[in-house]
Amino acid sequence: PWLTPLLVGRFGNIPIMIVGLAAVAIAFTLTLGLDGSTQFLDLLTSLLLLGLAFALIYGPLTAAAVEGVDDAAHGVAGGVVYTGFQFGAALGVSAATIVLVAGRGGATALEDYQRALLVPAIAAGLALLVGIATFIRHHSLAKLTS
């Protein structure tokens, strides 16, 4: 977290969030290759990337949410952002659980978990695409106004 404000000050919120979203997408994509022989050290890269991603996404996203908002409404804007975080997490866990248990009458197998890991990988990829589109749109608008 101490590095994120320095990076945002130099590059802006959107590029830093895109790097964080890329880290999430890579982390979850790496988990798709897990199998029965996977050990903790095999997960370490994904876990470190997720930790980096949280540091690069949460602060800049909160700052972007309150940017241009009246000082009196910062609490409301922050509340909307964090409600979105919580709702998104609940929705993601629910979707992954549905995929995990879909069509299973008995105990879940390794293949079920591998299939369920597609949910966060796809969601991260979509979030990355939205971030890139936002960056392109932001820069297109900036060029038009300058």
CSV table of N, CA, C and O in Angstrom, one decimal, residues 2-87:
chain,number,residue,atom,x,y,z
A,2,TRP,N,2.0,1.2,0.5
A,2,TRP,CA,2.9,2.5,0.5
A,2,TRP,C,3.3,2.8,-0.9
A,2,TRP,O,3.6,4.0,-1.2
A,3,LEU,N,3.5,1.8,-1.8
A,3,LEU,CA,3.9,2.1,-3.1
A,3,LEU,C,2.8,2.5,-4.1
A,3,LEU,O,3.0,3.3,-5.0
A,4,THR,N,1.6,2.1,-3.8
A,4,THR,CA,0.5,2.4,-4.7
A,4,THR,C,0.2,3.9,-4.8
A,4,THR,O,0.1,4.3,-6.0
A,5,PRO,N,0.2,4.7,-3.8
A,5,PRO,CA,0.0,6.1,-4.0
A,5,PRO,C,1.1,6.8,-4.8
A,5,PRO,O,0.8,7.7,-5.6
A,6,LEU,N,2.3,6.3,-4.7
A,6,LEU,CA,3.4,6.8,-5.6
A,6,LEU,C,3.1,6.5,-7.0
A,6,LEU,O,3.3,7.3,-7.9
A,7,LEU,N,2.7,5.2,-7.3
A,7,LEU,CA,2.4,4.8,-8.7
A,7,LEU,C,1.2,5.6,-9.2
A,7,LEU,O,1.3,6.0,-10.4
A,8,VAL,N,0.2,5.8,-8.4
A,8,VAL,CA,-1.0,6.5,-8.9
A,8,VAL,C,-0.6,7.9,-9.2
A,8,VAL,O,-1.1,8.5,-10.2
A,9,GLY,N,0.2,8.5,-8.3
A,9,GLY,CA,0.7,9.9,-8.5
A,9,GLY,C,1.4,10.1,-9.8
A,9,GLY,O,1.3,11.1,-10.5
A,10,ARG,N,2.1,9.0,-10.2
A,10,ARG,CA,2.9,9.1,-11.5
A,10,ARG,C,2.1,8.7,-12.7
A,10,ARG,O,2.2,9.3,-13.8
A,11,PHE,N,1.3,7.7,-12.6
A,11,PHE,CA,0.6,7.1,-13.8
A,11,PHE,C,-0.9,7.3,-13.8
A,11,PHE,O,-1.6,7.2,-14.8
A,12,GLY,N,-1.5,7.6,-12.7
A,12,GLY,CA,-3.0,7.8,-12.6
A,12,GLY,C,-3.7,6.5,-12.1
A,12,GLY,O,-3.0,5.4,-12.0
A,13,ASN,N,-4.9,6.6,-11.7
A,13,ASN,CA,-5.7,5.5,-11.2
A,13,ASN,C,-5.9,4.4,-12.1
A,13,ASN,O,-5.7,3.2,-11.8
A,14,ILE,N,-6.3,4.7,-13.4
A,14,ILE,CA,-6.7,3.7,-14.3
A,14,ILE,C,-5.6,2.7,-14.7
A,14,ILE,O,-5.7,1.5,-14.6
A,15,PRO,N,-4.4,3.2,-15.1
A,15,PRO,CA,-3.3,2.3,-15.4
A,15,PRO,C,-2.9,1.4,-14.3
A,15,PRO,O,-2.6,0.2,-14.5
A,16,ILE,N,-2.9,1.9,-13.1
A,16,ILE,CA,-2.6,1.1,-11.9
A,16,ILE,C,-3.6,0.0,-11.7
A,16,ILE,O,-3.3,-1.2,-11.4
A,17,MET,N,-4.9,0.4,-11.8
A,17,MET,CA,-5.9,-0.7,-11.7
A,17,MET,C,-5.8,-1.7,-12.8
A,17,MET,O,-6.0,-2.9,-12.5
A,18,ILE,N,-5.4,-1.3,-14.0
A,18,ILE,CA,-5.3,-2.3,-15.1
A,18,ILE,C,-4.2,-3.3,-14.7
A,18,ILE,O,-4.3,-4.5,-15.0
A,19,VAL,N,-3.1,-2.8,-14.2
A,19,VAL,CA,-2.0,-3.7,-13.8
A,19,VAL,C,-2.5,-4.7,-12.7
A,19,VAL,O,-2.2,-5.9,-12.8
A,20,GLY,N,-3.3,-4.2,-11.8
A,20,GLY,CA,-3.8,-5.0,-10.7
A,20,GLY,C,-4.8,-6.0,-11.3
A,20,GLY,O,-4.8,-7.2,-10.9
A,21,LEU,N,-5.6,-5.6,-12.2
A,21,LEU,CA,-6.6,-6.6,-12.9
A,21,LEU,C,-5.8,-7.6,-13.7
A,21,LEU,O,-6.2,-8.8,-13.7
A,22,ALA,N,-4.7,-7.2,-14.3
A,22,ALA,CA,-3.9,-8.2,-15.1
A,22,ALA,C,-3.3,-9.2,-14.1
A,22,ALA,O,-3.3,-10.4,-14.4
A,23,ALA,N,-2.9,-8.7,-12.9
A,23,ALA,CA,-2.3,-9.7,-11.9
A,23,ALA,C,-3.4,-10.7,-11.5
A,23,ALA,O,-3.1,-11.9,-11.3
A,24,VAL,N,-4.6,-10.2,-11.3
A,24,VAL,CA,-5.7,-11.1,-10.9
A,24,VAL,C,-6.0,-12.1,-12.0
A,24,VAL,O,-6.1,-13.3,-11.8
A,25,ALA,N,-6.0,-11.7,-13.3
A,25,ALA,CA,-6.3,-12.6,-14.4
A,25,ALA,C,-5.2,-13.6,-14.5
A,25,ALA,O,-5.5,-14.8,-14.7
A,26,ILE,N,-4.0,-13.2,-14.4
A,26,ILE,CA,-2.8,-14.1,-14.4
A,26,ILE,C,-2.9,-15.1,-13.3
A,26,ILE,O,-2.7,-16.3,-13.5
A,27,ALA,N,-3.2,-14.6,-12.1
A,27,ALA,CA,-3.2,-15.5,-10.9
A,27,ALA,C,-4.3,-16.6,-11.0
A,27,ALA,O,-4.0,-17.7,-10.8
A,28,PHE,N,-5.5,-16.2,-11.5
A,28,PHE,CA,-6.5,-17.2,-11.6
A,28,PHE,C,-6.3,-18.1,-12.8
A,28,PHE,O,-6.6,-19.3,-12.8
A,29,THR,N,-5.7,-17.6,-13.8
A,29,THR,CA,-5.3,-18.5,-15.0
A,29,THR,C,-4.3,-19.5,-14.6
A,29,THR,O,-4.4,-20.7,-15.0
A,30,LEU,N,-3.4,-19.1,-13.7
A,30,LEU,CA,-2.4,-20.1,-13.2
A,30,LEU,C,-3.0,-21.2,-12.4
A,30,LEU,O,-2.5,-22.3,-12.4
A,31,THR,N,-4.1,-20.9,-11.7
A,31,THR,CA,-4.8,-21.9,-10.9
A,31,THR,C,-5.5,-23.0,-11.8
A,31,THR,O,-5.8,-24.1,-11.3
A,32,LEU,N,-5.7,-22.7,-13.0
A,32,LEU,CA,-6.4,-23.6,-13.9
A,32,LEU,C,-5.6,-24.9,-14.2
A,32,LEU,O,-6.2,-25.9,-14.5
A,33,GLY,N,-4.3,-24.8,-14.0
A,33,GLY,CA,-3.5,-26.0,-14.2
A,33,GLY,C,-3.3,-26.9,-13.0
A,33,GLY,O,-2.5,-27.8,-13.0
A,34,LEU,N,-3.9,-26.6,-11.9
A,34,LEU,CA,-3.7,-27.3,-10.7
A,34,LEU,C,-4.3,-28.7,-10.8
A,34,LEU,O,-5.3,-28.9,-11.5
A,35,ASP,N,-3.6,-29.7,-10.2
A,35,ASP,CA,-4.1,-31.0,-10.2
A,35,ASP,C,-3.9,-31.7,-8.9
A,35,ASP,O,-3.6,-31.0,-7.9
A,36,GLY,N,-4.0,-33.0,-8.8
A,36,GLY,CA,-3.9,-33.7,-7.5
A,36,GLY,C,-2.5,-33.7,-6.9
A,36,GLY,O,-2.4,-33.9,-5.7
A,37,SER,N,-1.5,-33.3,-7.7
A,37,SER,CA,-0.2,-33.3,-7.1
A,37,SER,C,0.2,-31.9,-6.7
A,37,SER,O,1.4,-31.7,-6.3
A,38,THR,N,-0.7,-30.9,-6.8
A,38,THR,CA,-0.4,-29.5,-6.5
A,38,THR,C,-0.1,-29.4,-5.0
A,38,THR,O,-0.8,-29.9,-4.2
A,39,GLN,N,1.0,-28.6,-4.7
A,39,GLN,CA,1.3,-28.3,-3.3
A,39,GLN,C,1.3,-26.8,-3.1
A,39,GLN,O,1.1,-26.0,-4.1
A,40,PHE,N,1.5,-26.4,-1.9
A,40,PHE,CA,1.4,-25.0,-1.5
A,40,PHE,C,2.3,-24.1,-2.4
A,40,PHE,O,1.9,-23.1,-2.9
A,41,LEU,N,3.5,-24.6,-2.6
A,41,LEU,CA,4.5,-23.8,-3.3
A,41,LEU,C,4.0,-23.6,-4.8
A,41,LEU,O,4.4,-22.6,-5.4
A,42,ASP,N,3.2,-24.5,-5.3
A,42,ASP,CA,2.7,-24.3,-6.6
A,42,ASP,C,1.6,-23.2,-6.7
A,42,ASP,O,1.4,-22.6,-7.7
A,43,LEU,N,1.0,-22.9,-5.6
A,43,LEU,CA,0.0,-21.8,-5.5
A,43,LEU,C,0.7,-20.5,-5.1
A,43,LEU,O,0.0,-19.5,-5.2
A,44,LEU,N,1.9,-20.5,-4.7
A,44,LEU,CA,2.5,-19.3,-4.1
A,44,LEU,C,2.5,-18.1,-5.1
A,44,LEU,O,2.2,-17.0,-4.8
A,45,THR,N,2.8,-18.4,-6.4
A,45,THR,CA,2.8,-17.3,-7.4
A,45,THR,C,1.4,-16.7,-7.5
A,45,THR,O,1.3,-15.5,-7.5
A,46,SER,N,0.4,-17.5,-7.6
A,46,SER,CA,-0.9,-17.0,-7.6
A,46,SER,C,-1.3,-16.2,-6.4
A,46,SER,O,-1.9,-15.1,-6.5
A,47,LEU,N,-1.0,-16.7,-5.2
A,47,LEU,CA,-1.3,-16.0,-4.0
A,47,LEU,C,-0.5,-14.6,-3.9
A,47,LEU,O,-1.1,-13.6,-3.5
A,48,LEU,N,0.7,-14.6,-4.3
A,48,LEU,CA,1.5,-13.3,-4.3
A,48,LEU,C,0.9,-12.3,-5.3
A,48,LEU,O,0.8,-11.1,-5.1
A,49,LEU,N,0.5,-12.8,-6.5
A,49,LEU,CA,-0.1,-12.0,-7.5
A,49,LEU,C,-1.4,-11.4,-7.0
A,49,LEU,O,-1.8,-10.2,-7.2
A,50,LEU,N,-2.2,-12.2,-6.3
A,50,LEU,CA,-3.5,-11.7,-5.8
A,50,LEU,C,-3.3,-10.6,-4.7
A,50,LEU,O,-4.0,-9.7,-4.6
A,51,GLY,N,-2.2,-10.8,-3.9
A,51,GLY,CA,-1.9,-9.8,-2.9
A,51,GLY,C,-1.5,-8.5,-3.5
A,51,GLY,O,-1.9,-7.4,-3.1
A,52,LEU,N,-0.7,-8.6,-4.5
A,52,LEU,CA,-0.3,-7.4,-5.3
A,52,LEU,C,-1.5,-6.8,-5.9
A,52,LEU,O,-1.6,-5.5,-5.9
A,53,ALA,N,-2.4,-7.6,-6.5
A,53,ALA,CA,-3.6,-7.0,-7.1
A,53,ALA,C,-4.4,-6.2,-6.2
A,53,ALA,O,-4.9,-5.1,-6.5
A,54,PHE,N,-4.6,-6.8,-5.0
A,54,PHE,CA,-5.5,-6.0,-4.0
A,54,PHE,C,-4.9,-4.7,-3.7
A,54,PHE,O,-5.6,-3.7,-3.6
A,55,ALA,N,-3.5,-4.6,-3.6
A,55,ALA,CA,-2.9,-3.4,-3.3
A,55,ALA,C,-3.0,-2.4,-4.4
A,55,ALA,O,-3.1,-1.2,-4.2
A,56,LEU,N,-3.0,-2.9,-5.6
A,56,LEU,CA,-3.1,-2.0,-6.8
A,56,LEU,C,-4.5,-1.6,-7.2
A,56,LEU,O,-4.7,-0.7,-8.0
A,57,ILE,N,-5.5,-2.3,-6.7
A,57,ILE,CA,-6.9,-2.1,-7.2
A,57,ILE,C,-7.7,-1.3,-6.1
A,57,ILE,O,-8.3,-0.3,-6.5
A,58,TYR,N,-7.7,-1.7,-4.9
A,58,TYR,CA,-8.6,-1.2,-3.9
A,58,TYR,C,-8.4,0.3,-3.7
A,58,TYR,O,-9.4,1.1,-3.7
A,59,GLY,N,-7.2,0.8,-3.4
A,59,GLY,CA,-7.0,2.2,-3.2
A,59,GLY,C,-7.3,3.1,-4.4
A,59,GLY,O,-8.1,4.0,-4.3
A,60,PRO,N,-6.8,2.8,-5.6
A,60,PRO,CA,-7.1,3.6,-6.7
A,60,PRO,C,-8.6,3.6,-7.1
A,60,PRO,O,-9.1,4.6,-7.5
A,61,LEU,N,-9.2,2.4,-6.9
A,61,LEU,CA,-10.7,2.3,-7.2
A,61,LEU,C,-11.5,3.2,-6.3
A,61,LEU,O,-12.4,3.9,-6.7
A,62,THR,N,-11.1,3.2,-5.0
A,62,THR,CA,-11.8,4.1,-4.1
A,62,THR,C,-11.6,5.5,-4.4
A,62,THR,O,-12.5,6.3,-4.3
A,63,ALA,N,-10.3,5.9,-4.7
A,63,ALA,CA,-10.0,7.2,-5.0
A,63,ALA,C,-10.7,7.7,-6.3
A,63,ALA,O,-11.3,8.8,-6.3
A,64,ALA,N,-10.8,6.8,-7.3
A,64,ALA,CA,-11.6,7.2,-8.5
A,64,ALA,C,-13.0,7.3,-8.2
A,64,ALA,O,-13.7,8.2,-8.8
A,65,ALA,N,-13.6,6.6,-7.3
A,65,ALA,CA,-15.0,6.6,-7.0
A,65,ALA,C,-15.4,8.0,-6.3
A,65,ALA,O,-16.5,8.4,-6.5
A,66,VAL,N,-14.5,8.5,-5.5
A,66,VAL,CA,-14.8,9.8,-4.9
A,66,VAL,C,-14.2,11.0,-5.6
A,66,VAL,O,-14.5,12.1,-5.2
A,67,GLU,N,-13.5,10.8,-6.7
A,67,GLU,CA,-13.0,11.9,-7.5
A,67,GLU,C,-14.1,12.7,-8.1
A,67,GLU,O,-15.0,12.2,-8.7
A,68,GLY,N,-14.1,14.0,-7.9
A,68,GLY,CA,-15.1,14.9,-8.4
A,68,GLY,C,-16.5,14.9,-7.6
A,68,GLY,O,-17.4,15.5,-8.0
A,69,VAL,N,-16.5,14.1,-6.5
A,69,VAL,CA,-17.7,14.0,-5.7
A,69,VAL,C,-17.6,15.1,-4.6
A,69,VAL,O,-16.5,15.3,-4.1
A,70,ASP,N,-18.7,15.7,-4.3
A,70,ASP,CA,-18.7,16.7,-3.2
A,70,ASP,C,-18.1,16.1,-2.0
A,70,ASP,O,-18.4,14.9,-1.7
A,71,ASP,N,-17.4,16.9,-1.2
A,71,ASP,CA,-16.8,16.4,0.1
A,71,ASP,C,-17.9,15.7,1.0
A,71,ASP,O,-17.6,14.7,1.6
A,72,ALA,N,-19.0,16.3,1.0
A,72,ALA,CA,-20.1,15.8,1.9
A,72,ALA,C,-20.6,14.4,1.4
A,72,ALA,O,-21.2,13.7,2.2
A,73,ALA,N,-20.4,14.1,0.2
A,73,ALA,CA,-20.9,12.8,-0.3
A,73,ALA,C,-19.8,11.7,-0.5
A,73,ALA,O,-20.1,10.6,-1.0
A,74,HIS,N,-18.6,12.0,0.0
A,74,HIS,CA,-17.5,11.0,-0.1
A,74,HIS,C,-17.9,9.7,0.7
A,74,HIS,O,-17.6,8.6,0.2
A,75,GLY,N,-18.5,9.8,1.8
A,75,GLY,CA,-18.9,8.6,2.6
A,75,GLY,C,-19.9,7.8,1.8
A,75,GLY,O,-19.8,6.5,1.7
A,76,VAL,N,-20.8,8.4,1.1
A,76,VAL,CA,-21.8,7.7,0.3
A,76,VAL,C,-21.1,7.0,-0.9
A,76,VAL,O,-21.3,5.8,-1.2
A,77,ALA,N,-20.2,7.7,-1.5
A,77,ALA,CA,-19.5,7.2,-2.7
A,77,ALA,C,-18.7,6.0,-2.3
A,77,ALA,O,-18.6,4.9,-2.9
A,78,GLY,N,-18.0,6.1,-1.1
A,78,GLY,CA,-17.2,5.0,-0.6
A,78,GLY,C,-18.0,3.8,-0.2
A,78,GLY,O,-17.7,2.7,-0.5
A,79,GLY,N,-19.2,4.1,0.3
A,79,GLY,CA,-20.1,3.1,0.7
A,79,GLY,C,-20.6,2.3,-0.5
A,79,GLY,O,-20.7,1.1,-0.5
A,80,VAL,N,-20.9,3.0,-1.6
A,80,VAL,CA,-21.3,2.3,-2.8
A,80,VAL,C,-20.2,1.4,-3.4
A,80,VAL,O,-20.5,0.3,-3.8
A,81,VAL,N,-19.0,1.9,-3.3
A,81,VAL,CA,-17.8,1.1,-3.8
A,81,VAL,C,-17.7,-0.1,-3.0
A,81,VAL,O,-17.6,-1.2,-3.5
A,82,TYR,N,-17.7,0.0,-1.7
A,82,TYR,CA,-17.5,-1.2,-0.8
A,82,TYR,C,-18.7,-2.1,-0.9
A,82,TYR,O,-18.5,-3.3,-0.7
A,83,THR,N,-19.9,-1.6,-1.1
A,83,THR,CA,-21.0,-2.5,-1.2
A,83,THR,C,-20.9,-3.3,-2.5
A,83,THR,O,-21.2,-4.4,-2.6
A,84,GLY,N,-20.4,-2.6,-3.6
A,84,GLY,CA,-20.1,-3.3,-4.8
A,84,GLY,C,-19.1,-4.4,-4.7
A,84,GLY,O,-19.2,-5.5,-5.2
A,85,PHE,N,-18.0,-4.1,-3.9
A,85,PHE,CA,-17.0,-5.1,-3.6
A,85,PHE,C,-17.7,-6.4,-3.0
A,85,PHE,O,-17.4,-7.5,-3.4
A,86,GLN,N,-18.5,-6.1,-1.9
A,86,GLN,CA,-19.1,-7.2,-1.2
A,86,GLN,C,-20.1,-8.0,-2.1
A,86,GLN,O,-20.1,-9.2,-2.0
A,87,PHE,N,-20.9,-7.2,-2.8
A,87,PHE,CA,-21.9,-7.9,-3.7
A,87,PHE,C,-21.1,-8.7,-4.8
A,87,PHE,O,-21.5,-9.8,-5.1
